[in-house]
Coordinates of C-alpha atoms in Angstrom, one line a residue:
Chain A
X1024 CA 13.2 20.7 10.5
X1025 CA 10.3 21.3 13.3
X1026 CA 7.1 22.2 12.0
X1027 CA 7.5 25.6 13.1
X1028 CA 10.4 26.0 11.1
X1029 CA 8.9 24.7 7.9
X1030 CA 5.7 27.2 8.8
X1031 CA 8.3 29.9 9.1
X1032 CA 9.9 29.4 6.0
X1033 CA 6.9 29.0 4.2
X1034 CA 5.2 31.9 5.6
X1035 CA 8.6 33.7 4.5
X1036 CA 8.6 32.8 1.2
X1037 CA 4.4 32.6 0.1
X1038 CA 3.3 35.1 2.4
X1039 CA -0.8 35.5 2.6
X1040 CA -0.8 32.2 0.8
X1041 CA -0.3 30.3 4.2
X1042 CA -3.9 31.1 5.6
X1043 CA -3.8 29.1 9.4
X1044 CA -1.3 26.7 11.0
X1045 CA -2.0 24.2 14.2
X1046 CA 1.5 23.6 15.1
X1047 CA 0.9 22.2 18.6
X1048 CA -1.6 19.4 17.3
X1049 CA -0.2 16.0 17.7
X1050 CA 0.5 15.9 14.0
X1051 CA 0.9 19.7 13.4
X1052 CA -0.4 21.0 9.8
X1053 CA -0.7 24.1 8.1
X1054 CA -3.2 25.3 5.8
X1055 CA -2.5 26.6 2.3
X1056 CA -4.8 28.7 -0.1
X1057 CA -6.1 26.5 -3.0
X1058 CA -5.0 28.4 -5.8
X1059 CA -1.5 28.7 -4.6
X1060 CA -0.7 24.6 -4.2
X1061 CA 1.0 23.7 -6.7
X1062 CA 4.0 26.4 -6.6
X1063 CA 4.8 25.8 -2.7
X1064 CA 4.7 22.4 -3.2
X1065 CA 6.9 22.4 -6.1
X1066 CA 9.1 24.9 -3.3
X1067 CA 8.7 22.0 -0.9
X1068 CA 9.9 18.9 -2.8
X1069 CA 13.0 21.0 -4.6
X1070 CA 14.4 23.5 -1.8
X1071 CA 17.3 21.7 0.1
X1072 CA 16.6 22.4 3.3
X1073 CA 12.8 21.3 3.2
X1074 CA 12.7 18.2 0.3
X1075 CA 9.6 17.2 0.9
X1076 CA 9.8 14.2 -1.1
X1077 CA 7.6 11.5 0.0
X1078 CA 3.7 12.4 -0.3
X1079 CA 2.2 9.5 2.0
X1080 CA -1.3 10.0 1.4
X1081 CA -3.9 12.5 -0.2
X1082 CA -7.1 12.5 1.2
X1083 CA -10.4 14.3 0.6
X1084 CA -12.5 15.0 3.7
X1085 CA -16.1 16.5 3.4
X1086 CA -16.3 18.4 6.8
X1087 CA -20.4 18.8 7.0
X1088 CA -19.9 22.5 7.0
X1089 CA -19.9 23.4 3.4
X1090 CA -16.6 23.1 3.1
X1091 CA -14.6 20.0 1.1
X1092 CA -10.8 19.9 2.2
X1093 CA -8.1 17.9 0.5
X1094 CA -5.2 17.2 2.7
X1095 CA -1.6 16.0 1.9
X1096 CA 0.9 14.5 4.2
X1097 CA 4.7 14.9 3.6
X1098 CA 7.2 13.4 4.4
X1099 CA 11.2 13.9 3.5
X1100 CA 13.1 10.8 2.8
X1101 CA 16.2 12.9 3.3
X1102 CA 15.9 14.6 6.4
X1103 CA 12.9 12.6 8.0
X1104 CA 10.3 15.3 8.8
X1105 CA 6.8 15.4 8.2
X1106 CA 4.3 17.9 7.8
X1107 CA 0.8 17.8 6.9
X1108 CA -1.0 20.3 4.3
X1109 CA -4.4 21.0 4.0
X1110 CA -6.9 22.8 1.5
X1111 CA -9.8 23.9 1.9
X1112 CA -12.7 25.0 -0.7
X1113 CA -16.4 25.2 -1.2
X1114 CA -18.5 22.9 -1.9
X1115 CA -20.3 24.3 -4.5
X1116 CA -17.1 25.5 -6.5
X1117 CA -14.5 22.7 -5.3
X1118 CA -11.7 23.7 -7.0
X1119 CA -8.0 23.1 -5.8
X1120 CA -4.9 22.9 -7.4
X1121 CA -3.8 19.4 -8.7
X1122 CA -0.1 18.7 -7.6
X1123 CA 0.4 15.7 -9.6
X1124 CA 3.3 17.4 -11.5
X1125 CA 4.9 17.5 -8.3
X1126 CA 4.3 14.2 -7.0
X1127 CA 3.3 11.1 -9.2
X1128 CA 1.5 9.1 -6.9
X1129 CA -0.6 12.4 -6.2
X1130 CA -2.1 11.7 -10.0
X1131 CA -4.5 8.4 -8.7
X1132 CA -5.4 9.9 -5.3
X1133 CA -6.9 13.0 -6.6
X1134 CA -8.7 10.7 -9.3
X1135 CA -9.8 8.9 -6.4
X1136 CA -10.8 12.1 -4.2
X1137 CA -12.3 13.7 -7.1
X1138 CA -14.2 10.6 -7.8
X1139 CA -15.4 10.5 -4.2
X1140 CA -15.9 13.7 -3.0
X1141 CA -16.3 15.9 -6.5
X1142 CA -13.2 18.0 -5.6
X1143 CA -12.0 19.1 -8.9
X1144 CA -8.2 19.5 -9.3
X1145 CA -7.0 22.7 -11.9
X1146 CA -4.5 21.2 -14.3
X1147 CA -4.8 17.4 -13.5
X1148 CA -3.8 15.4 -17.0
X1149 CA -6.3 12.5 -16.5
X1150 CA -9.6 13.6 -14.1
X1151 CA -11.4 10.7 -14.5
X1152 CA -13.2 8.5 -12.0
X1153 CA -11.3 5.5 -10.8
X1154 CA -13.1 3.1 -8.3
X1155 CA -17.0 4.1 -9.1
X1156 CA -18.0 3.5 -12.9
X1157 CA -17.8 6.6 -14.9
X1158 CA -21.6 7.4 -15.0
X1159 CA -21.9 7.2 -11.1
X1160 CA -24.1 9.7 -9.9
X1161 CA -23.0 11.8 -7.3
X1162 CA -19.9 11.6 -5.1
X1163 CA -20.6 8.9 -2.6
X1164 CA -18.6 9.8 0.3
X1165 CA -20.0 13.7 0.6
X1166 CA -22.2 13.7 3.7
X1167 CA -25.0 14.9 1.5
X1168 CA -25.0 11.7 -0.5
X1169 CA -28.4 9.8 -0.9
X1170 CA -27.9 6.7 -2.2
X1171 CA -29.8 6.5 -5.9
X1172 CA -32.7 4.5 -6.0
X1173 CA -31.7 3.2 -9.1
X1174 CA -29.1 3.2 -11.3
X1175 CA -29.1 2.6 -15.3
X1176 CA -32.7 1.2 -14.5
X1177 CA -31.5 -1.2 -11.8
X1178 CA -33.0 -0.6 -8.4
X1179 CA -30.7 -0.7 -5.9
X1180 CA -31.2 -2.8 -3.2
X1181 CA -30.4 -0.7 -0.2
Chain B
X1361 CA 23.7 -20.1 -5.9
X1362 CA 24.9 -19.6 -9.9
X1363 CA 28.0 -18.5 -10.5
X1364 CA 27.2 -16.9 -14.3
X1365 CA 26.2 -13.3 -14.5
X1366 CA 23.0 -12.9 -16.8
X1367 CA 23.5 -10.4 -20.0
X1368 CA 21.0 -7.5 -20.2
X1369 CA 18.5 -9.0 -22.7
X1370 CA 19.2 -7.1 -26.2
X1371 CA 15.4 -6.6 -27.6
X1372 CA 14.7 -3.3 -29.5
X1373 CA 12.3 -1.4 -27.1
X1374 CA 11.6 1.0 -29.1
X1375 CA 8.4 0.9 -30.8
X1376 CA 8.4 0.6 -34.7
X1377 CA 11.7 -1.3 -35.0
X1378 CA 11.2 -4.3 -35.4
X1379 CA 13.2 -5.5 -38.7
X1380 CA 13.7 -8.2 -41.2
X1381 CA 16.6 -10.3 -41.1
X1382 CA 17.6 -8.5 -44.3
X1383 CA 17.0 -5.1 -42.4
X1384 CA 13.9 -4.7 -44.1
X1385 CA 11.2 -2.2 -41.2
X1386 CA 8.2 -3.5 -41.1
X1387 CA 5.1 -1.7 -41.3
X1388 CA 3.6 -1.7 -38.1
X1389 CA 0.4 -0.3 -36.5
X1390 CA -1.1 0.6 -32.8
X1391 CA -3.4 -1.4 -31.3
X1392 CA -5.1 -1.5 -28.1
X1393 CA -5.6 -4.8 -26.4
X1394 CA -7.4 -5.5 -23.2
X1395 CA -5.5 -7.4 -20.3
X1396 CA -8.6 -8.3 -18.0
X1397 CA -10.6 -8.0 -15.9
X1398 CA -10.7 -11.6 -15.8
X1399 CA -7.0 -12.3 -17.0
X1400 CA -4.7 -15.2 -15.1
X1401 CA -1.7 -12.7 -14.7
X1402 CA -3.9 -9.7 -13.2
X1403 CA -4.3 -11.1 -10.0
X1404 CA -7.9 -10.4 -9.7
X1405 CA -9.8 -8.3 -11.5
X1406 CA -7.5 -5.5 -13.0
X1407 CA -8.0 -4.4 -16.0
X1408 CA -4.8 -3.2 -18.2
X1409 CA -5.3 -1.2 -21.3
X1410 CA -2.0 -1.9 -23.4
X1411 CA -1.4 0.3 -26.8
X1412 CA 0.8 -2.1 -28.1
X1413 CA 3.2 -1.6 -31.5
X1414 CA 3.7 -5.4 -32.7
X1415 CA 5.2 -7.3 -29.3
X1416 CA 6.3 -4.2 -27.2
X1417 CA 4.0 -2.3 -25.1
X1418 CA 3.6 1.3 -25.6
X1419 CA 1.4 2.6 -23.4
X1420 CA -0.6 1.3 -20.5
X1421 CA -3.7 2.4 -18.7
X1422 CA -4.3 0.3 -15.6
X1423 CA -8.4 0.4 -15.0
X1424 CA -9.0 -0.7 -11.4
X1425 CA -12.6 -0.6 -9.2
X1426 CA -13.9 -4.2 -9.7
X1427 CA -13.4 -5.1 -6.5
X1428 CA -14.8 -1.4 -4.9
X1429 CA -16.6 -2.6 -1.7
X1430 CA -17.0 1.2 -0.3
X1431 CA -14.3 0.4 2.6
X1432 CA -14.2 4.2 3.4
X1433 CA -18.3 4.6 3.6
X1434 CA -18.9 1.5 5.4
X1435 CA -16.5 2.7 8.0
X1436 CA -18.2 6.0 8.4
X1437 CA -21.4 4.8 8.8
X1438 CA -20.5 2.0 11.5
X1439 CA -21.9 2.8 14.9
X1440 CA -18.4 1.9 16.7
X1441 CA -14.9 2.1 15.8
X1442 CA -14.4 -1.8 16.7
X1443 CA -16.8 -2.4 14.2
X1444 CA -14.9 -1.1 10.9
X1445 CA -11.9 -4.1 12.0
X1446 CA -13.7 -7.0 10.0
X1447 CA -14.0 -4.7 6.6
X1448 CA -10.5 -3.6 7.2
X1449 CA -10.0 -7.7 7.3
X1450 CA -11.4 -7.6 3.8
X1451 CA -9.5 -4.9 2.1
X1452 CA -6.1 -6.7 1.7
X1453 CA -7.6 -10.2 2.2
X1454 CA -4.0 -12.0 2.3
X1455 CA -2.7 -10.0 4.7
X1456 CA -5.7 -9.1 6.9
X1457 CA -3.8 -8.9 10.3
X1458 CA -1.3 -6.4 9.0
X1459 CA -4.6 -4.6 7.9
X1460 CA -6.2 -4.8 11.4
X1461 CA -3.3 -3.6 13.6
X1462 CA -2.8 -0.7 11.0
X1463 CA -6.5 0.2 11.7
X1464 CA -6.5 -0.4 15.5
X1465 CA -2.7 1.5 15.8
X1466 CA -4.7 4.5 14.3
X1467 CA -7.5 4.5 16.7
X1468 CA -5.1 3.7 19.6
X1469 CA -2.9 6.7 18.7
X1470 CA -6.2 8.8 18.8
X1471 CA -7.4 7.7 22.1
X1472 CA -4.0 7.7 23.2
X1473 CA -4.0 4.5 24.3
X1474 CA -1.5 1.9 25.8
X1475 CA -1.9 -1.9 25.3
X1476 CA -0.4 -4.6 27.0
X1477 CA 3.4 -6.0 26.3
X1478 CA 1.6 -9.2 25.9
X1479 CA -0.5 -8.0 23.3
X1480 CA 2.2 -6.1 21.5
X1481 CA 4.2 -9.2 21.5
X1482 CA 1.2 -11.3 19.9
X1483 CA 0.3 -8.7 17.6
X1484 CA 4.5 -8.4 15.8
X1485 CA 4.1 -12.7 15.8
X1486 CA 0.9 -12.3 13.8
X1487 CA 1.8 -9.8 12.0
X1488 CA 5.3 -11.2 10.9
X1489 CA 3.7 -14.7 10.0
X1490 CA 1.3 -12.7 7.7
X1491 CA 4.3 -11.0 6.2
X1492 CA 5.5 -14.7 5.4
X1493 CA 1.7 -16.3 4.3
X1494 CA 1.2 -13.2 2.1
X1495 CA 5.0 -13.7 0.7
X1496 CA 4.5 -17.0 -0.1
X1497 CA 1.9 -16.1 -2.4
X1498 CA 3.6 -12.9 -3.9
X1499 CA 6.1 -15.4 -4.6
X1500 CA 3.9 -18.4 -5.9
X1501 CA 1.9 -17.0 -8.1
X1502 CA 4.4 -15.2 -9.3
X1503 CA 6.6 -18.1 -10.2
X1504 CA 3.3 -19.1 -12.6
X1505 CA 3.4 -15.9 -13.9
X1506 CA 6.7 -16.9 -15.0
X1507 CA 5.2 -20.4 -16.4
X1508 CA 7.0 -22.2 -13.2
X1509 CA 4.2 -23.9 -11.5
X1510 CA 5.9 -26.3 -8.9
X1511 CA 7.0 -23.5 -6.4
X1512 CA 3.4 -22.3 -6.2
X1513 CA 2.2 -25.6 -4.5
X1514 CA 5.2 -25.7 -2.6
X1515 CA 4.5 -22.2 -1.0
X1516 CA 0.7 -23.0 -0.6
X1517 CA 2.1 -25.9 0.9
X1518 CA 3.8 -23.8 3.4
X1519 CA 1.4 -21.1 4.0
X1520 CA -1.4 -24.0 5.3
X1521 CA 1.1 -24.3 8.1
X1522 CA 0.5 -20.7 8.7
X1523 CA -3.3 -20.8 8.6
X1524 CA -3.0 -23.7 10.7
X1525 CA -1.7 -21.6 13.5
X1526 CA -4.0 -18.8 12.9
X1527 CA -6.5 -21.3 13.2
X1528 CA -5.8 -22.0 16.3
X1529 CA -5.5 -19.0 17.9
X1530 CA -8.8 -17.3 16.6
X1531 CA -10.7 -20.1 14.5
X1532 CA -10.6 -18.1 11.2
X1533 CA -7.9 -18.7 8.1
X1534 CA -8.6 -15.9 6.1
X1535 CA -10.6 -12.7 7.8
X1536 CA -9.7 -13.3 11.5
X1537 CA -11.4 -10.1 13.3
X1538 CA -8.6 -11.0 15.5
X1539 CA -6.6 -7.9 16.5
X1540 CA -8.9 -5.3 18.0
X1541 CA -8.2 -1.6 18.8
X1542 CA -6.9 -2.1 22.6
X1543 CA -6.1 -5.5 22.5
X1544 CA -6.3 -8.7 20.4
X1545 CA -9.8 -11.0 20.9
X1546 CA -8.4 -14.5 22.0
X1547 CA -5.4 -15.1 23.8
X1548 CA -2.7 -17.9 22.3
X1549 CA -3.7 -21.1 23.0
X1550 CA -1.9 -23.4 25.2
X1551 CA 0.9 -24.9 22.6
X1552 CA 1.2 -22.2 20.2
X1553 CA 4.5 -20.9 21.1
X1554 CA 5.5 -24.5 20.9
X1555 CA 4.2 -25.0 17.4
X1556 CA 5.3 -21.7 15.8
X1557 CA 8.8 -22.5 17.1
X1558 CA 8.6 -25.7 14.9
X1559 CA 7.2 -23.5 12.3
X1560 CA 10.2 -21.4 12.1
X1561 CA 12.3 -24.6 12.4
X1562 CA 10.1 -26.0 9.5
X1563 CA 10.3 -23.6 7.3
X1564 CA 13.9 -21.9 7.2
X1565 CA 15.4 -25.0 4.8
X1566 CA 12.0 -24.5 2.9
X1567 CA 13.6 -20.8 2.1
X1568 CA 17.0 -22.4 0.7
X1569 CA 14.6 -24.9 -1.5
X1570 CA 13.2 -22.4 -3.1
X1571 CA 15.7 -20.3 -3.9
X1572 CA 16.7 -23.7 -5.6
X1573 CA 14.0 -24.3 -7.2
X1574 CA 12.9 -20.9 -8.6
X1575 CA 15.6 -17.9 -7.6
X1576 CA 18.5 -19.1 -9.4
X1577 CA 16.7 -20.9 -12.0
X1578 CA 18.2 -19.7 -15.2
X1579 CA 14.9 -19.5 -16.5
X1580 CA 13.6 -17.4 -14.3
X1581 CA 16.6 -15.3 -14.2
X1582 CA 16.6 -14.4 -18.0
X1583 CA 12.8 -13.5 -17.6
X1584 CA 13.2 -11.0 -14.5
X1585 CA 16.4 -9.4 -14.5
X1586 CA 16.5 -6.4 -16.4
X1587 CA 13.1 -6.1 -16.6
X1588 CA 10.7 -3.3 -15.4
X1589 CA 13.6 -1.4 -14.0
X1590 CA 12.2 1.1 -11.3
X1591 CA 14.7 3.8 -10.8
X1592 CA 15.0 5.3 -6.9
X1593 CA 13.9 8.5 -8.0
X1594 CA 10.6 7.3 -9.7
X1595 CA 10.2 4.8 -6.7
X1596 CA 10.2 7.8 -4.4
X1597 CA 8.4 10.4 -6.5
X1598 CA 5.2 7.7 -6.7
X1599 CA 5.6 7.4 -3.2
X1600 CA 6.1 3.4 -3.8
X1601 CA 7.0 1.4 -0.5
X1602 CA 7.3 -2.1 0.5
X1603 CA 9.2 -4.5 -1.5
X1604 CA 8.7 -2.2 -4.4
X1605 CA 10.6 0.6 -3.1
X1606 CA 13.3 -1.7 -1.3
X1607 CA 14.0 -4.1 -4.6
X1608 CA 14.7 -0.2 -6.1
X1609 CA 18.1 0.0 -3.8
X1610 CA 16.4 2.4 -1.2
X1611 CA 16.6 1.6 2.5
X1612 CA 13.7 2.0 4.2
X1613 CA 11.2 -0.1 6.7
X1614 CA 8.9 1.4 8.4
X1615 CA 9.4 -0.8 11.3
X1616 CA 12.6 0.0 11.9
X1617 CA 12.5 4.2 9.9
X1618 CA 9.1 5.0 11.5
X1619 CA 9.2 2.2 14.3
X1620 CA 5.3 1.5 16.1
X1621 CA 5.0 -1.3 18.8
X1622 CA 7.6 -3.6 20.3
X1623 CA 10.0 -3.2 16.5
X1624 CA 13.1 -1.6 18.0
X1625 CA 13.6 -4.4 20.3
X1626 CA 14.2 -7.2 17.9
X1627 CA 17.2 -7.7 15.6
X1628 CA 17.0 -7.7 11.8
X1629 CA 17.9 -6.7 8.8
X1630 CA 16.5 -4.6 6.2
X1631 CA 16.6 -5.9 2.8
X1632 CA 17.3 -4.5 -0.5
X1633 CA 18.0 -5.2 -3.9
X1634 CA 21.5 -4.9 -4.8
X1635 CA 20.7 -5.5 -9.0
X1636 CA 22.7 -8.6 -8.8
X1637 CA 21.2 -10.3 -11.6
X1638 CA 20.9 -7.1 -13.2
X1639 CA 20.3 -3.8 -12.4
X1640 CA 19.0 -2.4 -9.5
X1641 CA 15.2 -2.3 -9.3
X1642 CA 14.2 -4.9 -11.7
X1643 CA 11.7 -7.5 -11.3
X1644 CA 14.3 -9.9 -9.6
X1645 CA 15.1 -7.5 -7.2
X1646 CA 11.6 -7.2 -6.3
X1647 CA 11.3 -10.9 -6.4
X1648 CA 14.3 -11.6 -4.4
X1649 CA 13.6 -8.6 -1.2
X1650 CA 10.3 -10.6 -0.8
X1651 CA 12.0 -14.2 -0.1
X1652 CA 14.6 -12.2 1.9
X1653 CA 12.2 -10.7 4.2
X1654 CA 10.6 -14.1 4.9
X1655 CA 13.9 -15.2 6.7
X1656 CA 13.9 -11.6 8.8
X1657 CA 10.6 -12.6 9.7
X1658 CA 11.2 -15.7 11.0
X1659 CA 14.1 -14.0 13.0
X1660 CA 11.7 -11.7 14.4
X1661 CA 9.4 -14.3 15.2
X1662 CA 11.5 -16.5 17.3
X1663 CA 12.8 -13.4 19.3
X1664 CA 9.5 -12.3 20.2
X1665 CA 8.7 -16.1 21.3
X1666 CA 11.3 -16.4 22.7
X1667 CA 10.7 -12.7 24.8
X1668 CA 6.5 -13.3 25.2
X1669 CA 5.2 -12.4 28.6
X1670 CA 2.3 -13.3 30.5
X1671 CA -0.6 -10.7 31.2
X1672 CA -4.0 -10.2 30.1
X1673 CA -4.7 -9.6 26.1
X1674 CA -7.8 -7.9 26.8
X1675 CA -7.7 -5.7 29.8
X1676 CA -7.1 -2.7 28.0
X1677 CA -10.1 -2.6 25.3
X1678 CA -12.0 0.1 25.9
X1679 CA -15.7 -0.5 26.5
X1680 CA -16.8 2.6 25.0
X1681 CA -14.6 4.9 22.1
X1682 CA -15.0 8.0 21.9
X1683 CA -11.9 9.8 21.0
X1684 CA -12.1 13.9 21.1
X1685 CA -12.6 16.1 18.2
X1686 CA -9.0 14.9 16.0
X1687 CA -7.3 13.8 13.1
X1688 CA -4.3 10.9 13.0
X1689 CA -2.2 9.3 10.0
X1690 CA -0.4 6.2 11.0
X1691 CA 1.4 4.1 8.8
X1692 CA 2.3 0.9 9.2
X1693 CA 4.7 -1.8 7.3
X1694 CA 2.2 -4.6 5.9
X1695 CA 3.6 -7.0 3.3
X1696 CA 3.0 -4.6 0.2
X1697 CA 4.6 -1.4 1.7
X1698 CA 3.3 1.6 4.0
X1699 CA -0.7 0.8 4.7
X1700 CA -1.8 4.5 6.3
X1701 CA -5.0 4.8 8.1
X1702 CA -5.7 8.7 8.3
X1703 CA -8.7 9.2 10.6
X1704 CA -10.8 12.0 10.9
X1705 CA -13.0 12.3 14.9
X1706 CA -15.8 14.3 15.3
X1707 CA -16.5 13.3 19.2
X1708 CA -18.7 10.4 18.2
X1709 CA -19.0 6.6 18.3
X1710 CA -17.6 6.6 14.8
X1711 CA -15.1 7.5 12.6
X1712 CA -15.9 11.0 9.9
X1713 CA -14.0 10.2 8.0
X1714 CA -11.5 7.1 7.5
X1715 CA -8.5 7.0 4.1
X1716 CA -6.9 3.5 4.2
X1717 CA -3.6 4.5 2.0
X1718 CA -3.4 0.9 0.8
X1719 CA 0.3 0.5 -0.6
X1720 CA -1.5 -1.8 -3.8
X1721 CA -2.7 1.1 -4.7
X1722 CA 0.0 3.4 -4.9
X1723 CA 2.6 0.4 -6.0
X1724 CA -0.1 -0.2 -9.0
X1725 CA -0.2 3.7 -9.9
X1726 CA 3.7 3.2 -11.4
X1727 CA 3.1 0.7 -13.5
X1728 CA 2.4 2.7 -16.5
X1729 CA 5.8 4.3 -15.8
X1730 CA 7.8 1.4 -16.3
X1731 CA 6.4 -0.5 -18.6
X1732 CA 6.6 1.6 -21.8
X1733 CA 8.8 0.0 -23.8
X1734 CA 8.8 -3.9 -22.7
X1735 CA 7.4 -6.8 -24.2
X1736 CA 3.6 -8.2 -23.5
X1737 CA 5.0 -11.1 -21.9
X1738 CA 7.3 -8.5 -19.5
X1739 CA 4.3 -6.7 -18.7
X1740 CA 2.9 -10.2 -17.0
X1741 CA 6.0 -9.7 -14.9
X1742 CA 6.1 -6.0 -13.8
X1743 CA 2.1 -6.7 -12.5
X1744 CA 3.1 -10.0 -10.5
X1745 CA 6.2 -8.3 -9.2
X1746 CA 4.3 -5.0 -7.9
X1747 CA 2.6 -7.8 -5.9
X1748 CA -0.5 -6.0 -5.8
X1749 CA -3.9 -7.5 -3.9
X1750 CA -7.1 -6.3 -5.7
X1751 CA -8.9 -6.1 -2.9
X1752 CA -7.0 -3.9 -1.4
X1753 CA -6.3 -1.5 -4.7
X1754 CA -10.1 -1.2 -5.0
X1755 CA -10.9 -0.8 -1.2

């Protein structure tokens, strides 16, 4: 399926929850409300003609505008397209859907966006940090992050 | 090659039943055990939290972030994108040129950028020599895992050959800063294609000794077949690749699915497990994909020696980067599965935002899927067969 097509069919089927599309971007994605994740990707990976079965990455992205953004590439193992997904949410009330019902590997790359940019994931089983100790302060890759100047009475050396 | 067929091994994995030989149950009680940090069998510092009923694991909760050297933040805060190559060398430290051409592919992609054939040529000989160093000790340490400790000398033995020829070409044996986005930073010296050729002629009987020495060991067969079984479905929905994903009876490269640089020009094969010890997807399967690449590689290798042109390796690195306002994922095969670099440009000298995907990472993520139910001892096998790099799991 082109991009366009998957666009289409999810703009057919979710409606308002499809808020902006760049489909002529070298690697064309679409952006999805927050609160509606989990159901159209659940739509993606189990409808025949999409099966979107293959997420390849999760990222968080902190876009210095007040805005975090989570974004999820695709990719079906069956019929070899890709599309990329993005979601977008304050930063001071990050909250976004967790899809790790729908994809296992999503489970440990939200634990690792959360733990990096604070982007909390609605119905994740296990939201616990996973590379920074659990009483980090702060999310260290938001572009707002000041390095402490000490940490459980150590001063950091930087 | 062994003509006899290994039986499934016929343990109870179900917690709680372990029984007398009068059929008396024993009373048995959860406990939680820490495997690691600083374990032999982890690899590095991984820490495994097993709930474990008697012998047989019931749950596990892998702990990772010992090795967390801020890959991401370091690479934000360079002041050029050539700079974030040498920590990209560090994240997977055994396969650091499969690291640096996933890196510089990205940044290529996003300046839209041609290199050289010459370059593209050197970069799939490096790269496929990595496959085979970083193999070697997938495979060697995995044999101690497995208590056999002969084939790990033998590989290390191998792999200095290796080193030896990236020595050569760029001085370093580890961290070789060697393939930079436009270009690679030293052209081959004089004899290498000579040498590697007797590499590949070196080291193709070395493949048939050990599959003597540990493949068809009967030994070694009773510990990994039927062991860790990773279905294709559970493969796919954790999004494992690599060896991982192929020992699981799915077909898929990268380089040949998703092909980047000079890939569809060479012949090869893409190889998967077949469950012929046992069933598909267990740890031999896994074990055996990995000693079956090395050979592809060393086809690749001597048809891209063979092929080599002349030209200049470094006309085509760009003084300045600066790519426009974009984003780009590229994925790349390294030795552990798909490595994605997804890079975010705001119009500066540096990256916003850079995710390395590291295939450790993802590969580790399934463990607690497949190991509920096996033995202690089996658990030392699922981790060495996932063939994971902590350096790379931690970023």
């Amino acid at each position: 399926m082109t991009p366009q097509e998957i666009h289409d069919g999810l703009k057919a089927k979710f409606g308002d929850a499809v808020v902006e599309a760049k489909l002529d971007a070298p690697q064309p994605w679409i952006r999805i409300a927050p609160n509606k994740m989990k159901s159209l990707c659940f739509f993606l990976r189990d409808d025949a003609s999409f099966q979107l079965d293959y997420m390849m990455c999760l990222s968080g992205v902190d876009y210095n505008d007040g805005n975090l953004g989570v974004v999820y590439h695709l990719f079906s193992m069956v019929h070899k397209h890709k599309i990329v997904l993005k979601a977008n949410c304050p930063k001071d009330n990050p909250l976004v859907q967790s899809v790790s019902e729908v994809w296992g590997t999503a489970n440990w790359h939200e634990r690792e966006a959360y733990d990096m940019f604070g982007i909390q994931f609605d119905g994740h089983p296990d939201l616990r940090r996973i590379l920074c100790p659990d009483d980090y302060p702060g999310f260290p890759l938001r572009k707002d992050f000041k390095v402490p100047e000490f940490y459980n009475g150590m001063k950091v050396p930087y | 090659m062994i003509e006899s067929r290994v039986l499934p091994t016929d343990y109870v994995t179900e917690p709680g039943r372990f029984r007398t030989s009068t059929g008396k149950t024993l009373k048995t009680d959860e406990m939680i055990i820490n495997m690691g940090p600083q374990h032999p069998s982890t690899h590095g510092v991984l820490r495994l939290e097993i709930v474990v009923d008697g012998e047989i694991v019931v749950d596990v909760i892998p702990h990772i972030g010992y090795l967390h050297r801020c890959f991401e933040k370091h690479a934000e805060h360079m002041t050029n994108y050539q700079q974030v190559i040498p920590y990209a060398d560090r994240m997977d430290y055994l396969a650091s040129m499969n690291n640096d051409w996933g890196y510089a592919l990205a940044v290529e992609k996003l300046l839209k950028l041609e290199v050289p054939p010459r370059v593209e040529y050197i970069r799939v000989i490096m790269a496929e020599l990595q496959r085979i160093a970083s193999h070697l000790i997938a495979l060697g340490t995995f044999g101690i895992d497995m208590g056999a400790f002969t084939p790990f000398l033998w590989c290390f033995r191998d792999r200095e050959r290796i080193l030896d020829l990236f020595e050569m070409t760029c001085g370093a044996r580890l961290l070789y800063n060697y393939i930079w986005v436009g270009g690679v930073s030293h052209d081959l010296p004089a004899r290498f294609v000579e040498k590697a050729k007797d590499f590949c002629k070196y080291f193709k009987p070395n493949i048939v000794e050990l599959n003597n020495l540990l493949t068809y060991n009967e030994i070694f067969i009773k510990r990994t077949a039927n062991v860790g079984v990773l279905p294709k479905d559970v493969a796919i929905n954790y999004a494992c690749s690599g060896p991982m994903l192929r020992g699981s009876g799915v077909n898929w490269d990268l380089r040949r699915d998703d092909p980047y640089s000079m890939y569809n020009k060479f012949e090869w094969d893409v190889q998967v497990g077949k469950g012929e010890m046992g069933q598909v997807g267990d740890v031999w399967d896994r074990y055996i994909v990995k000693v079956r690449e090395m050979e592809q590689s060393v086809r690749i290798i001597e048809q891209a020696l063979a092929a080599i042109p002349e030209g200049n390796v470094q006309q085509a690195i760009p003084k300045r980067i600066r790519p426009d306002h974009g984003e780009v994922y590229v994925r790349t095969e390294s030795p552990r599965g798909e490595l994605g670099f997804y890079i975010v440009s705001d119009g500066s000298t540096s990256p916003s935002r850079v995710k390395a995907r590291s295939p450790a990472f993802v590969n580790l993520s399934v463990v607690p899927e497949i190991a509920h139910g096996c033995m202690i001892a089996d658990l030392v096998a699922i981790v060495g067969s996932t063939d994971i790099v902590l350096g790379e799991v931690d970023r």
